[in-house]
Structures are given as C-alpha cells and as structure tokens.
Amino acid sequence: EAMAFAAKALRSPRPEDSATALKRTVQGSMALQPEETIAFLSRMAGKLVEKPVHIDEQAWRNSLVDLHLVMSCCKSLFVTLEHHREAMLRVSVEIVTCRQSRVALFWDDYWWSDDQKREAFKAIVEEKLQAVVKWKNGCVSGAPNAAMDGSDGNETAALAEQELGEQRAAREKAERALKSAELSLTSLRSEVEEAGGRATFLERSNHKLTDEVAQLRKSLDGDDKAKQLAEALSKLAVTEARLQEASEASAAGGGRGGMDAASTELAGAGLLEAQARLRDAEAELGSLRNTQKRLEGELVK
C-alpha cells in the first residue's frame, strides 16, 4: 500500500498533489518494519523532486565512442518506431528525455478520463513541439530543449522558476513528513521494548508462582501420607494386641486337659473362635504392613 501511494506521488502532475500523496505514503508505510520504512521514505523523498542535472558534454561523448553500439541502438529505434512520423518521434524523444515531462509516462491507463492530466499532457506536447520546431528551423542551436532558453522564452523561464520553487517547497514538506515519521518510529520502538520487558517480567513471575504452588501441593500430599501412615501404625498396634490376646487364649485352652466333658466342649468352642480371630488378625496385620511399606516409600520420594 505504501508503494502504491508513492507511485501516485511520482505520477501526480502537480507538486501539491505529490505532497498529499507522500503524506498518505508516510501513514501507509507504518505497516512495514521501522528500518524498511525509513529507507523507503528516504528513497521516495529523493525521487519526488529531482534536481536539475548539468550535462557533462565530455561524458556524453565518451558514451558514444563505441560506434557499433550506437549503430545497434539506432537500428533498434528504427525497427521499433519506423511506422511513426518524424514529428511524433522527435516530440516523444524530448518528452522521454526530460526529467519533468516524463513523469507523465507513469500515469495509469485511465489518464485520458482525468481532465487535469489530459490538459497537463497536452501542454507538455505543445511545449516540446515548439522546442523541436524552433530547433529544426534553425532558430536556436544545440538540443531542442535549448529553445526554451531563447529571448522569447522569458515567460516560460519564469514559469519554470515558479514550478521549481513549488517543487522545492514540496520537497521540504516531504522531508518534514519523513522526519516526523522517523520520530514516530523511534517512539514506537521504545514502546515495543518496554512492553517486551514487562512481558518478560510477568513470565518470570508466573514461573515462580507455578513452582511455589507445586511445592505447596507436594508438601500437602506428604502431610496426608504421614497421617495415613500414623493411622496404619495405630491399627497395626491394635491388631498385634488382639493377636497376642488370641494366642494367650489358645494356650490357656490347651492347658486345661483335665476338665469335664462340658468344660472341654466349651473350651474347644472358645479355642476355635480364638483361632479364627487369630487368622483374621494375621491377615489384617499383613495388609497393614504392606500399607506401611507403601506409605514409607512414597514419603521417601
């Protein structure tokens, strides 16, 4: 989106439109990374208004030393443009080689329906046509664009100076917008770093609280297991006491062999009951000892 806005800024026929489009470019480029945005806006501000370039004649002559390359270029132009008239070719070349006029080449395909662009391009064609005609008729020497510098071109020169002032103002406005964007990006970077620091602090606090909760739960589980072990030991002591009583009762029943039949029968019944209680007590004792071992192992863990 930022590149689309910048393209519109470069294609705009008026400096104020270019400044407006560049302002939208600054706003749209905030979706890019900070470094990419600064570099992008710097390039756009430099391309928005191009400074006049002085032609180095010697450098141009050096570019034409290779006559084979010059012949190849001429043939390519001839093959491509031979079906056009000379007037269209010369005016078109002047438009393409003029830094200010060739901005129109980047307009969209619907420029004809835009009255402002249509009139602007019409004025460009008329201007270049006058320059070419004067050069062909021998009114001026040098390149066709030199016709703009004749004695009868004072008005055109004044307009060009006015346009240059507007372009400079637009460039200054673009540079101010760029500086504002850089400040905004710096502030945004500071906010992002501060938010990252807060997030790191909260994450560490969360880990610390999680560890404390885990230790607390482990401590509570250990207390419960210790309580269960104490209960198991208590039951074990009671069971051992009952087992001791049953053993004593069994021994007492076996030592009274000289009783009568009724007493013997009663003692036998008591012995059987004592033996049953003994077996139950032994089984419960084994279960309690297994529980004790399991709880001691869990406490060690």
PDB file of C-alpha atoms in Angstrom:
ATOM      1  CA  GLU A   1       0.000   0.000   0.000  1.00  0.00           C
ATOM      2  CA  ALA A   2       2.850   2.400   0.793  1.00  0.00           C
ATOM      3  CA  MET A   3       4.472   1.698  -2.569  1.00  0.00           C
ATOM      4  CA  ALA A   4       1.177   2.363  -4.330  1.00  0.00           C
ATOM      5  CA  PHE A   5       0.870   5.724  -2.589  1.00  0.00           C
ATOM      6  CA  ALA A   6       4.474   6.574  -3.530  1.00  0.00           C
ATOM      7  CA  ALA A   7       3.813   5.669  -7.161  1.00  0.00           C
ATOM      8  CA  LYS A   8       0.844   8.007  -7.128  1.00  0.00           C
ATOM      9  CA  ALA A   9       3.050  10.737  -5.675  1.00  0.00           C
ATOM     10  CA  LEU A  10       5.527  10.336  -8.524  1.00  0.00           C
ATOM     11  CA  ARG A  11       2.788  10.337 -11.169  1.00  0.00           C
ATOM     12  CA  SER A  12       0.952  13.388  -9.866  1.00  0.00           C
ATOM     13  CA  PRO A  13       1.082  16.352 -12.299  1.00  0.00           C
ATOM     14  CA  ARG A  14       1.131  18.968  -9.516  1.00  0.00           C
ATOM     15  CA  PRO A  15       3.581  19.381  -6.591  1.00  0.00           C
ATOM     16  CA  GLU A  16       0.778  19.873  -4.055  1.00  0.00           C
ATOM     17  CA  ASP A  17      -0.766  16.552  -5.150  1.00  0.00           C
ATOM     18  CA  SER A  18       2.636  14.926  -4.769  1.00  0.00           C
ATOM     19  CA  ALA A  19       2.963  16.268  -1.225  1.00  0.00           C
ATOM     20  CA  THR A  20      -0.516  14.996  -0.321  1.00  0.00           C
ATOM     21  CA  ALA A  21       0.238  11.562  -1.758  1.00  0.00           C
ATOM     22  CA  LEU A  22       3.550  11.453   0.107  1.00  0.00           C
ATOM     23  CA  LYS A  23       1.764  12.263   3.366  1.00  0.00           C
ATOM     24  CA  ARG A  24      -0.502   9.262   2.767  1.00  0.00           C
ATOM     25  CA  THR A  25       2.629   7.273   1.957  1.00  0.00           C
ATOM     26  CA  VAL A  26       4.069   8.100   5.395  1.00  0.00           C
ATOM     27  CA  GLN A  27       0.855   6.941   7.045  1.00  0.00           C
ATOM     28  CA  GLY A  28       0.577   3.772   4.940  1.00  0.00           C
ATOM     29  CA  SER A  29       4.219   2.771   5.376  1.00  0.00           C
ATOM     30  CA  MET A  30       3.766   2.265   9.151  1.00  0.00           C
ATOM     31  CA  ALA A  31       2.822  -1.384   8.373  1.00  0.00           C
ATOM     32  CA  LEU A  32       6.467  -2.014   7.360  1.00  0.00           C
ATOM     33  CA  GLN A  33       9.343  -2.668   9.705  1.00  0.00           C
ATOM     34  CA  PRO A  34      10.932   0.534  11.158  1.00  0.00           C
ATOM     35  CA  GLU A  35      14.208   0.198   9.207  1.00  0.00           C
ATOM     36  CA  GLU A  36      12.380  -0.633   5.964  1.00  0.00           C
ATOM     37  CA  THR A  37      10.027   2.336   6.411  1.00  0.00           C
ATOM     38  CA  ILE A  38      12.865   4.839   6.933  1.00  0.00           C
ATOM     39  CA  ALA A  39      14.777   3.586   3.888  1.00  0.00           C
ATOM     40  CA  PHE A  40      11.607   3.517   1.774  1.00  0.00           C
ATOM     41  CA  LEU A  41      10.571   7.064   2.685  1.00  0.00           C
ATOM     42  CA  SER A  42      14.102   8.336   2.085  1.00  0.00           C
ATOM     43  CA  ARG A  43      14.040   6.951  -1.442  1.00  0.00           C
ATOM     44  CA  MET A  44      10.586   8.359  -2.111  1.00  0.00           C
ATOM     45  CA  ALA A  45      11.528  11.821  -0.819  1.00  0.00           C
ATOM     46  CA  GLY A  46      14.556  11.811  -3.101  1.00  0.00           C
ATOM     47  CA  LYS A  47      12.551  10.760  -6.153  1.00  0.00           C
ATOM     48  CA  LEU A  48       9.633  13.091  -5.582  1.00  0.00           C
ATOM     49  CA  VAL A  49      11.513  16.160  -6.851  1.00  0.00           C
ATOM     50  CA  GLU A  50      14.586  15.644  -8.996  1.00  0.00           C
ATOM     51  CA  LYS A  51      17.153  18.390  -9.064  1.00  0.00           C
ATOM     52  CA  PRO A  52      18.240  19.847 -12.437  1.00  0.00           C
ATOM     53  CA  VAL A  53      21.231  17.935 -13.770  1.00  0.00           C
ATOM     54  CA  HIS A  54      24.030  19.667 -15.666  1.00  0.00           C
ATOM     55  CA  ILE A  55      25.031  17.706 -18.754  1.00  0.00           C
ATOM     56  CA  ASP A  56      28.710  16.795 -18.925  1.00  0.00           C
ATOM     57  CA  GLU A  57      29.478  17.011 -22.651  1.00  0.00           C
ATOM     58  CA  GLN A  58      32.694  15.026 -22.358  1.00  0.00           C
ATOM     59  CA  ALA A  59      30.937  12.208 -20.514  1.00  0.00           C
ATOM     60  CA  TRP A  60      28.267  12.092 -23.223  1.00  0.00           C
ATOM     61  CA  ARG A  61      30.960  11.958 -25.924  1.00  0.00           C
ATOM     62  CA  ASN A  62      32.647   9.092 -24.093  1.00  0.00           C
ATOM     63  CA  SER A  63      29.337   7.203 -24.119  1.00  0.00           C
ATOM     64  CA  LEU A  64      29.287   7.388 -27.937  1.00  0.00           C
ATOM     65  CA  VAL A  65      32.802   6.098 -28.591  1.00  0.00           C
ATOM     66  CA  ASP A  66      31.552   2.582 -29.395  1.00  0.00           C
ATOM     67  CA  LEU A  67      30.124   3.142 -32.877  1.00  0.00           C
ATOM     68  CA  HIS A  68      28.896  -0.442 -33.144  1.00  0.00           C
ATOM     69  CA  LEU A  69      26.743   0.071 -30.068  1.00  0.00           C
ATOM     70  CA  VAL A  70      25.436   3.368 -31.433  1.00  0.00           C
ATOM     71  CA  MET A  71      24.527   1.674 -34.742  1.00  0.00           C
ATOM     72  CA  SER A  72      22.743  -1.121 -32.861  1.00  0.00           C
ATOM     73  CA  CYS A  73      20.725   1.389 -30.847  1.00  0.00           C
ATOM     74  CA  CYS A  74      19.783   3.331 -33.991  1.00  0.00           C
ATOM     75  CA  LYS A  75      18.632   0.172 -35.737  1.00  0.00           C
ATOM     76  CA  SER A  76      16.554  -0.865 -32.748  1.00  0.00           C
ATOM     77  CA  LEU A  77      14.850   2.529 -32.657  1.00  0.00           C
ATOM     78  CA  PHE A  78      14.259   2.460 -36.373  1.00  0.00           C
ATOM     79  CA  VAL A  79      12.701  -1.014 -36.318  1.00  0.00           C
ATOM     80  CA  THR A  80      10.539  -0.122 -33.340  1.00  0.00           C
ATOM     81  CA  LEU A  81       9.416   3.363 -34.420  1.00  0.00           C
ATOM     82  CA  GLU A  82       9.618   3.393 -38.213  1.00  0.00           C
ATOM     83  CA  HIS A  83       5.828   3.426 -38.631  1.00  0.00           C
ATOM     84  CA  HIS A  84       5.563   6.788 -36.788  1.00  0.00           C
ATOM     85  CA  ARG A  85       6.056  10.223 -38.319  1.00  0.00           C
ATOM     86  CA  GLU A  86       9.149  12.293 -37.584  1.00  0.00           C
ATOM     87  CA  ALA A  87       7.201  14.888 -35.600  1.00  0.00           C
ATOM     88  CA  MET A  88       5.823  12.256 -33.222  1.00  0.00           C
ATOM     89  CA  LEU A  89       9.233  10.627 -32.861  1.00  0.00           C
ATOM     90  CA  ARG A  90      11.064  13.851 -32.050  1.00  0.00           C
ATOM     91  CA  VAL A  91       8.433  15.125 -29.614  1.00  0.00           C
ATOM     92  CA  SER A  92       8.261  11.723 -27.921  1.00  0.00           C
ATOM     93  CA  VAL A  93      12.029  11.593 -27.519  1.00  0.00           C
ATOM     94  CA  GLU A  94      12.031  15.067 -25.976  1.00  0.00           C
ATOM     95  CA  ILE A  95       9.321  14.023 -23.501  1.00  0.00           C
ATOM     96  CA  VAL A  96      11.163  10.823 -22.558  1.00  0.00           C
ATOM     97  CA  THR A  97      14.496  12.601 -22.051  1.00  0.00           C
ATOM     98  CA  CYS A  98      13.015  15.467 -19.993  1.00  0.00           C
ATOM     99  CA  ARG A  99      13.075  14.771 -16.257  1.00  0.00           C
ATOM    100  CA  GLN A 100       9.981  16.880 -15.540  1.00  0.00           C
ATOM    101  CA  SER A 101       7.896  15.766 -18.510  1.00  0.00           C
ATOM    102  CA  ARG A 102       8.491  12.023 -18.340  1.00  0.00           C
ATOM    103  CA  VAL A 103       6.594  11.837 -15.058  1.00  0.00           C
ATOM    104  CA  ALA A 104       3.511  11.556 -17.261  1.00  0.00           C
ATOM    105  CA  LEU A 105       4.770   8.180 -18.534  1.00  0.00           C
ATOM    106  CA  PHE A 106       3.984   6.667 -15.137  1.00  0.00           C
ATOM    107  CA  TRP A 107       0.320   7.657 -15.086  1.00  0.00           C
ATOM    108  CA  ASP A 108      -2.247   4.880 -15.110  1.00  0.00           C
ATOM    109  CA  ASP A 109      -4.079   3.805 -18.269  1.00  0.00           C
ATOM    110  CA  TYR A 110      -7.111   5.949 -17.426  1.00  0.00           C
ATOM    111  CA  TRP A 111      -5.276   9.285 -17.583  1.00  0.00           C
ATOM    112  CA  TRP A 112      -7.361  10.405 -20.573  1.00  0.00           C
ATOM    113  CA  SER A 113     -10.539  10.461 -18.494  1.00  0.00           C
ATOM    114  CA  ASP A 114      -8.820  12.775 -15.996  1.00  0.00           C
ATOM    115  CA  ASP A 115      -9.261  16.338 -17.287  1.00  0.00           C
ATOM    116  CA  GLN A 116      -6.347  17.648 -15.294  1.00  0.00           C
ATOM    117  CA  LYS A 117      -3.896  15.039 -16.576  1.00  0.00           C
ATOM    118  CA  ARG A 118      -5.175  15.328 -20.111  1.00  0.00           C
ATOM    119  CA  GLU A 119      -4.642  19.098 -20.170  1.00  0.00           C
ATOM    120  CA  ALA A 120      -1.250  18.748 -18.491  1.00  0.00           C
ATOM    121  CA  PHE A 121      -0.036  16.264 -21.100  1.00  0.00           C
ATOM    122  CA  LYS A 122      -1.420  18.438 -23.882  1.00  0.00           C
ATOM    123  CA  ALA A 123       0.647  21.350 -22.567  1.00  0.00           C
ATOM    124  CA  ILE A 124       3.758  19.152 -22.408  1.00  0.00           C
ATOM    125  CA  VAL A 125       3.320  18.064 -26.030  1.00  0.00           C
ATOM    126  CA  GLU A 126       2.823  21.667 -27.189  1.00  0.00           C
ATOM    127  CA  GLU A 127       5.904  22.818 -25.285  1.00  0.00           C
ATOM    128  CA  LYS A 128       8.131  20.109 -26.753  1.00  0.00           C
ATOM    129  CA  LEU A 129       6.713  20.658 -30.238  1.00  0.00           C
ATOM    130  CA  GLN A 130       7.628  24.347 -30.128  1.00  0.00           C
ATOM    131  CA  ALA A 131      11.147  23.488 -28.997  1.00  0.00           C
ATOM    132  CA  VAL A 132      11.607  20.915 -31.786  1.00  0.00           C
ATOM    133  CA  VAL A 133      10.202  23.238 -34.479  1.00  0.00           C
ATOM    134  CA  LYS A 134      12.487  26.097 -33.430  1.00  0.00           C
ATOM    135  CA  TRP A 135      15.472  23.785 -33.433  1.00  0.00           C
ATOM    136  CA  LYS A 136      14.601  22.327 -36.856  1.00  0.00           C
ATOM    137  CA  ASN A 137      14.036  25.784 -38.360  1.00  0.00           C
ATOM    138  CA  GLY A 138      17.401  26.951 -37.100  1.00  0.00           C
ATOM    139  CA  CYS A 139      16.053  29.486 -34.614  1.00  0.00           C
ATOM    140  CA  VAL A 140      18.317  28.098 -31.894  1.00  0.00           C
ATOM    141  CA  SER A 141      21.429  25.974 -31.802  1.00  0.00           C
ATOM    142  CA  GLY A 142      22.063  22.879 -29.800  1.00  0.00           C
ATOM    143  CA  ALA A 143      19.461  20.451 -28.481  1.00  0.00           C
ATOM    144  CA  PRO A 144      15.728  21.133 -28.967  1.00  0.00           C
ATOM    145  CA  ASN A 145      15.295  21.812 -25.268  1.00  0.00           C
ATOM    146  CA  ALA A 146      17.660  24.764 -25.700  1.00  0.00           C
ATOM    147  CA  ALA A 147      14.788  26.555 -27.457  1.00  0.00           C
ATOM    148  CA  MET A 148      13.275  27.101 -24.036  1.00  0.00           C
ATOM    149  CA  ASP A 149      16.181  29.437 -23.220  1.00  0.00           C
ATOM    150  CA  GLY A 150      15.708  31.928 -26.148  1.00  0.00           C
ATOM    151  CA  SER A 151      14.977  35.635 -25.848  1.00  0.00           C
ATOM    152  CA  ASP A 152      11.298  34.958 -26.423  1.00  0.00           C
ATOM    153  CA  GLY A 153      11.165  32.388 -23.661  1.00  0.00           C
ATOM    154  CA  ASN A 154      11.286  34.725 -20.685  1.00  0.00           C
ATOM    155  CA  GLU A 155       7.753  33.864 -19.718  1.00  0.00           C
ATOM    156  CA  THR A 156       8.495  30.160 -19.921  1.00  0.00           C
ATOM    157  CA  ALA A 157      11.619  30.627 -17.819  1.00  0.00           C
ATOM    158  CA  ALA A 158       9.599  32.472 -15.188  1.00  0.00           C
ATOM    159  CA  LEU A 159       7.062  29.674 -15.116  1.00  0.00           C
ATOM    160  CA  ALA A 160       9.849  27.140 -14.836  1.00  0.00           C
ATOM    161  CA  GLU A 161      11.354  29.082 -11.931  1.00  0.00           C
ATOM    162  CA  GLN A 162       7.970  29.199 -10.217  1.00  0.00           C
ATOM    163  CA  GLU A 163       7.489  25.475 -10.718  1.00  0.00           C
ATOM    164  CA  LEU A 164      10.953  24.819  -9.322  1.00  0.00           C
ATOM    165  CA  GLY A 165      10.056  26.828  -6.219  1.00  0.00           C
ATOM    166  CA  GLU A 166       6.880  24.795  -5.775  1.00  0.00           C
ATOM    167  CA  GLN A 167       8.841  21.578  -6.182  1.00  0.00           C
ATOM    168  CA  ARG A 168      11.345  22.708  -3.580  1.00  0.00           C
ATOM    169  CA  ALA A 169       8.526  23.523  -1.185  1.00  0.00           C
ATOM    170  CA  ALA A 170       7.038  20.110  -1.819  1.00  0.00           C
ATOM    171  CA  ARG A 171      10.417  18.506  -1.184  1.00  0.00           C
ATOM    172  CA  GLU A 172      10.801  20.369   2.109  1.00  0.00           C
ATOM    173  CA  LYS A 173       7.324  19.277   3.119  1.00  0.00           C
ATOM    174  CA  ALA A 174       8.210  15.678   2.249  1.00  0.00           C
ATOM    175  CA  GLU A 175      11.401  15.904   4.311  1.00  0.00           C
ATOM    176  CA  ARG A 176       9.436  17.238   7.292  1.00  0.00           C
ATOM    177  CA  ALA A 177       6.968  14.371   6.923  1.00  0.00           C
ATOM    178  CA  LEU A 178       9.877  11.936   6.785  1.00  0.00           C
ATOM    179  CA  LYS A 179      11.405  13.401   9.951  1.00  0.00           C
ATOM    180  CA  SER A 180       8.043  13.141  11.716  1.00  0.00           C
ATOM    181  CA  ALA A 181       7.756   9.526  10.629  1.00  0.00           C
ATOM    182  CA  GLU A 182      11.236   8.778  11.999  1.00  0.00           C
ATOM    183  CA  LEU A 183      10.284  10.279  15.365  1.00  0.00           C
ATOM    184  CA  SER A 184       7.088   8.219  15.428  1.00  0.00           C
ATOM    185  CA  LEU A 185       9.045   5.070  14.643  1.00  0.00           C
ATOM    186  CA  THR A 186      11.535   5.805  17.419  1.00  0.00           C
ATOM    187  CA  SER A 187       8.711   6.261  19.915  1.00  0.00           C
ATOM    188  CA  LEU A 188       7.042   3.079  18.692  1.00  0.00           C
ATOM    189  CA  ARG A 189      10.296   1.131  19.053  1.00  0.00           C
ATOM    190  CA  SER A 190      10.651   2.355  22.660  1.00  0.00           C
ATOM    191  CA  GLU A 191       7.095   1.287  23.475  1.00  0.00           C
ATOM    192  CA  VAL A 192       7.703  -2.151  21.963  1.00  0.00           C
ATOM    193  CA  GLU A 193      10.875  -2.634  24.014  1.00  0.00           C
ATOM    194  CA  GLU A 194       9.092  -1.542  27.199  1.00  0.00           C
ATOM    195  CA  ALA A 195       6.216  -3.938  26.515  1.00  0.00           C
ATOM    196  CA  GLY A 196       8.719  -6.739  25.897  1.00  0.00           C
ATOM    197  CA  GLY A 197      10.362  -6.058  29.259  1.00  0.00           C
ATOM    198  CA  ARG A 198       7.006  -6.167  31.051  1.00  0.00           C
ATOM    199  CA  ALA A 199       6.117  -9.418  29.318  1.00  0.00           C
ATOM    200  CA  THR A 200       9.426 -10.994  30.382  1.00  0.00           C
ATOM    201  CA  PHE A 201       8.900  -9.905  33.997  1.00  0.00           C
ATOM    202  CA  LEU A 202       5.359 -11.318  34.054  1.00  0.00           C
ATOM    203  CA  GLU A 203       6.550 -14.582  32.543  1.00  0.00           C
ATOM    204  CA  ARG A 204       9.219 -14.993  35.207  1.00  0.00           C
ATOM    205  CA  SER A 205       6.691 -14.191  37.941  1.00  0.00           C
ATOM    206  CA  ASN A 206       4.336 -16.778  36.504  1.00  0.00           C
ATOM    207  CA  HIS A 207       7.053 -19.480  36.564  1.00  0.00           C
ATOM    208  CA  LYS A 208       7.921 -18.585  40.146  1.00  0.00           C
ATOM    209  CA  LEU A 209       4.306 -18.827  41.294  1.00  0.00           C
ATOM    210  CA  THR A 210       3.893 -22.146  39.476  1.00  0.00           C
ATOM    211  CA  ASP A 211       6.911 -23.596  41.292  1.00  0.00           C
ATOM    212  CA  GLU A 212       5.603 -22.386  44.658  1.00  0.00           C
ATOM    213  CA  VAL A 213       2.178 -23.951  44.034  1.00  0.00           C
ATOM    214  CA  ALA A 214       3.822 -27.261  43.061  1.00  0.00           C
ATOM    215  CA  GLN A 215       5.921 -27.285  46.242  1.00  0.00           C
ATOM    216  CA  LEU A 216       2.866 -26.486  48.351  1.00  0.00           C
ATOM    217  CA  ARG A 217       0.903 -29.316  46.778  1.00  0.00           C
ATOM    218  CA  LYS A 218       3.810 -31.684  47.339  1.00  0.00           C
ATOM    219  CA  SER A 219       4.005 -30.620  50.972  1.00  0.00           C
ATOM    220  CA  LEU A 220       0.255 -31.163  51.470  1.00  0.00           C
ATOM    221  CA  ASP A 221       0.467 -34.590  49.864  1.00  0.00           C
ATOM    222  CA  GLY A 222       3.323 -35.514  52.221  1.00  0.00           C
ATOM    223  CA  ASP A 223       1.300 -34.456  55.270  1.00  0.00           C
ATOM    224  CA  ASP A 224      -1.663 -36.592  54.151  1.00  0.00           C
ATOM    225  CA  LYS A 225       0.558 -39.605  53.606  1.00  0.00           C
ATOM    226  CA  ALA A 226       2.181 -39.143  57.026  1.00  0.00           C
ATOM    227  CA  LYS A 227      -1.267 -39.021  58.611  1.00  0.00           C
ATOM    228  CA  GLN A 228      -2.283 -42.210  56.801  1.00  0.00           C
ATOM    229  CA  LEU A 229       0.895 -43.909  57.969  1.00  0.00           C
ATOM    230  CA  ALA A 230       0.224 -42.902  61.574  1.00  0.00           C
ATOM    231  CA  GLU A 231      -3.305 -44.337  61.353  1.00  0.00           C
ATOM    232  CA  ALA A 232      -1.944 -47.533  59.827  1.00  0.00           C
ATOM    233  CA  LEU A 233       0.619 -47.871  62.619  1.00  0.00           C
ATOM    234  CA  SER A 234      -2.104 -47.336  65.222  1.00  0.00           C
ATOM    235  CA  LYS A 235      -4.264 -50.040  63.641  1.00  0.00           C
ATOM    236  CA  LEU A 236      -1.225 -52.306  63.475  1.00  0.00           C
ATOM    237  CA  ALA A 237      -0.607 -51.892  67.191  1.00  0.00           C
ATOM    238  CA  VAL A 238      -4.264 -52.699  67.986  1.00  0.00           C
ATOM    239  CA  THR A 239      -4.139 -55.764  65.742  1.00  0.00           C
ATOM    240  CA  GLU A 240      -0.941 -57.021  67.327  1.00  0.00           C
ATOM    241  CA  ALA A 241      -2.554 -56.652  70.770  1.00  0.00           C
ATOM    242  CA  ARG A 242      -5.568 -58.655  69.632  1.00  0.00           C
ATOM    243  CA  LEU A 243      -3.273 -61.280  68.169  1.00  0.00           C
ATOM    244  CA  GLN A 244      -1.429 -61.547  71.456  1.00  0.00           C
ATOM    245  CA  GLU A 245      -4.716 -61.972  73.333  1.00  0.00           C
ATOM    246  CA  ALA A 246      -5.834 -64.679  70.919  1.00  0.00           C
ATOM    247  CA  SER A 247      -2.571 -66.538  71.327  1.00  0.00           C
ATOM    248  CA  GLU A 248      -2.823 -66.425  75.099  1.00  0.00           C
ATOM    249  CA  ALA A 249      -6.405 -67.640  74.975  1.00  0.00           C
ATOM    250  CA  SER A 250      -5.424 -70.563  72.745  1.00  0.00           C
ATOM    251  CA  ALA A 251      -2.612 -71.535  75.076  1.00  0.00           C
ATOM    252  CA  ALA A 252      -4.885 -71.378  78.090  1.00  0.00           C
ATOM    253  CA  GLY A 253      -7.441 -73.615  76.409  1.00  0.00           C
ATOM    254  CA  GLY A 254      -4.807 -76.272  75.582  1.00  0.00           C
ATOM    255  CA  GLY A 255      -3.502 -76.431  79.212  1.00  0.00           C
ATOM    256  CA  ARG A 256      -6.796 -77.373  80.799  1.00  0.00           C
ATOM    257  CA  GLY A 257      -6.885 -81.017  79.631  1.00  0.00           C
ATOM    258  CA  GLY A 258      -8.339 -82.426  82.909  1.00  0.00           C
ATOM    259  CA  MET A 259     -11.738 -80.692  82.774  1.00  0.00           C
ATOM    260  CA  ASP A 260     -15.040 -82.462  82.374  1.00  0.00           C
ATOM    261  CA  ALA A 261     -16.748 -83.004  79.026  1.00  0.00           C
ATOM    262  CA  ALA A 262     -18.908 -79.870  79.162  1.00  0.00           C
ATOM    263  CA  SER A 263     -15.975 -77.701  80.015  1.00  0.00           C
ATOM    264  CA  THR A 264     -13.950 -79.404  77.336  1.00  0.00           C
ATOM    265  CA  GLU A 265     -16.618 -78.715  74.741  1.00  0.00           C
ATOM    266  CA  LEU A 266     -16.888 -75.076  75.843  1.00  0.00           C
ATOM    267  CA  ALA A 267     -13.133 -74.682  75.772  1.00  0.00           C
ATOM    268  CA  GLY A 268     -12.987 -76.201  72.260  1.00  0.00           C
ATOM    269  CA  ALA A 269     -15.536 -73.724  71.017  1.00  0.00           C
ATOM    270  CA  GLY A 270     -13.576 -70.851  72.554  1.00  0.00           C
ATOM    271  CA  LEU A 271     -10.390 -72.203  71.011  1.00  0.00           C
ATOM    272  CA  LEU A 272     -11.903 -72.294  67.532  1.00  0.00           C
ATOM    273  CA  GLU A 273     -13.146 -68.753  67.923  1.00  0.00           C
ATOM    274  CA  ALA A 274      -9.748 -67.604  69.144  1.00  0.00           C
ATOM    275  CA  GLN A 275      -8.042 -69.312  66.203  1.00  0.00           C
ATOM    276  CA  ALA A 276     -10.416 -67.615  63.738  1.00  0.00           C
ATOM    277  CA  ARG A 277      -9.726 -64.259  65.337  1.00  0.00           C
ATOM    278  CA  LEU A 278      -6.020 -65.023  65.143  1.00  0.00           C
ATOM    279  CA  ARG A 279      -6.172 -65.730  61.416  1.00  0.00           C
ATOM    280  CA  ASP A 280      -8.162 -62.528  60.799  1.00  0.00           C
ATOM    281  CA  ALA A 281      -5.698 -60.556  62.858  1.00  0.00           C
ATOM    282  CA  GLU A 282      -2.736 -62.007  60.957  1.00  0.00           C
ATOM    283  CA  ALA A 283      -4.323 -61.141  57.606  1.00  0.00           C
ATOM    284  CA  GLU A 284      -5.088 -57.594  58.731  1.00  0.00           C
ATOM    285  CA  LEU A 285      -1.573 -57.310  60.134  1.00  0.00           C
ATOM    286  CA  GLY A 286      -0.064 -58.308  56.766  1.00  0.00           C
ATOM    287  CA  SER A 287      -2.253 -55.794  54.923  1.00  0.00           C
ATOM    288  CA  LEU A 288      -1.300 -53.018  57.353  1.00  0.00           C
ATOM    289  CA  ARG A 289       2.394 -53.811  56.997  1.00  0.00           C
ATOM    290  CA  ASN A 290       2.108 -53.635  53.195  1.00  0.00           C
ATOM    291  CA  THR A 291       0.347 -50.282  53.531  1.00  0.00           C
ATOM    292  CA  GLN A 292       3.091 -49.091  55.877  1.00  0.00           C
ATOM    293  CA  LYS A 293       5.806 -50.005  53.372  1.00  0.00           C
ATOM    294  CA  ARG A 294       3.963 -48.296  50.523  1.00  0.00           C
ATOM    295  CA  LEU A 295       3.443 -45.079  52.509  1.00  0.00           C
ATOM    296  CA  GLU A 296       7.071 -45.034  53.677  1.00  0.00           C
ATOM    297  CA  GLY A 297       8.212 -45.409  50.065  1.00  0.00           C
ATOM    298  CA  GLU A 298       6.004 -42.527  48.918  1.00  0.00           C
ATOM    299  CA  LEU A 299       7.301 -40.313  51.726  1.00  0.00           C
ATOM    300  CA  VAL A 300      10.886 -41.048  50.685  1.00  0.00           C
ATOM    301  CA  LYS A 301      10.070 -39.990  47.116  1.00  0.00           C
TER     302      LYS A 301
END
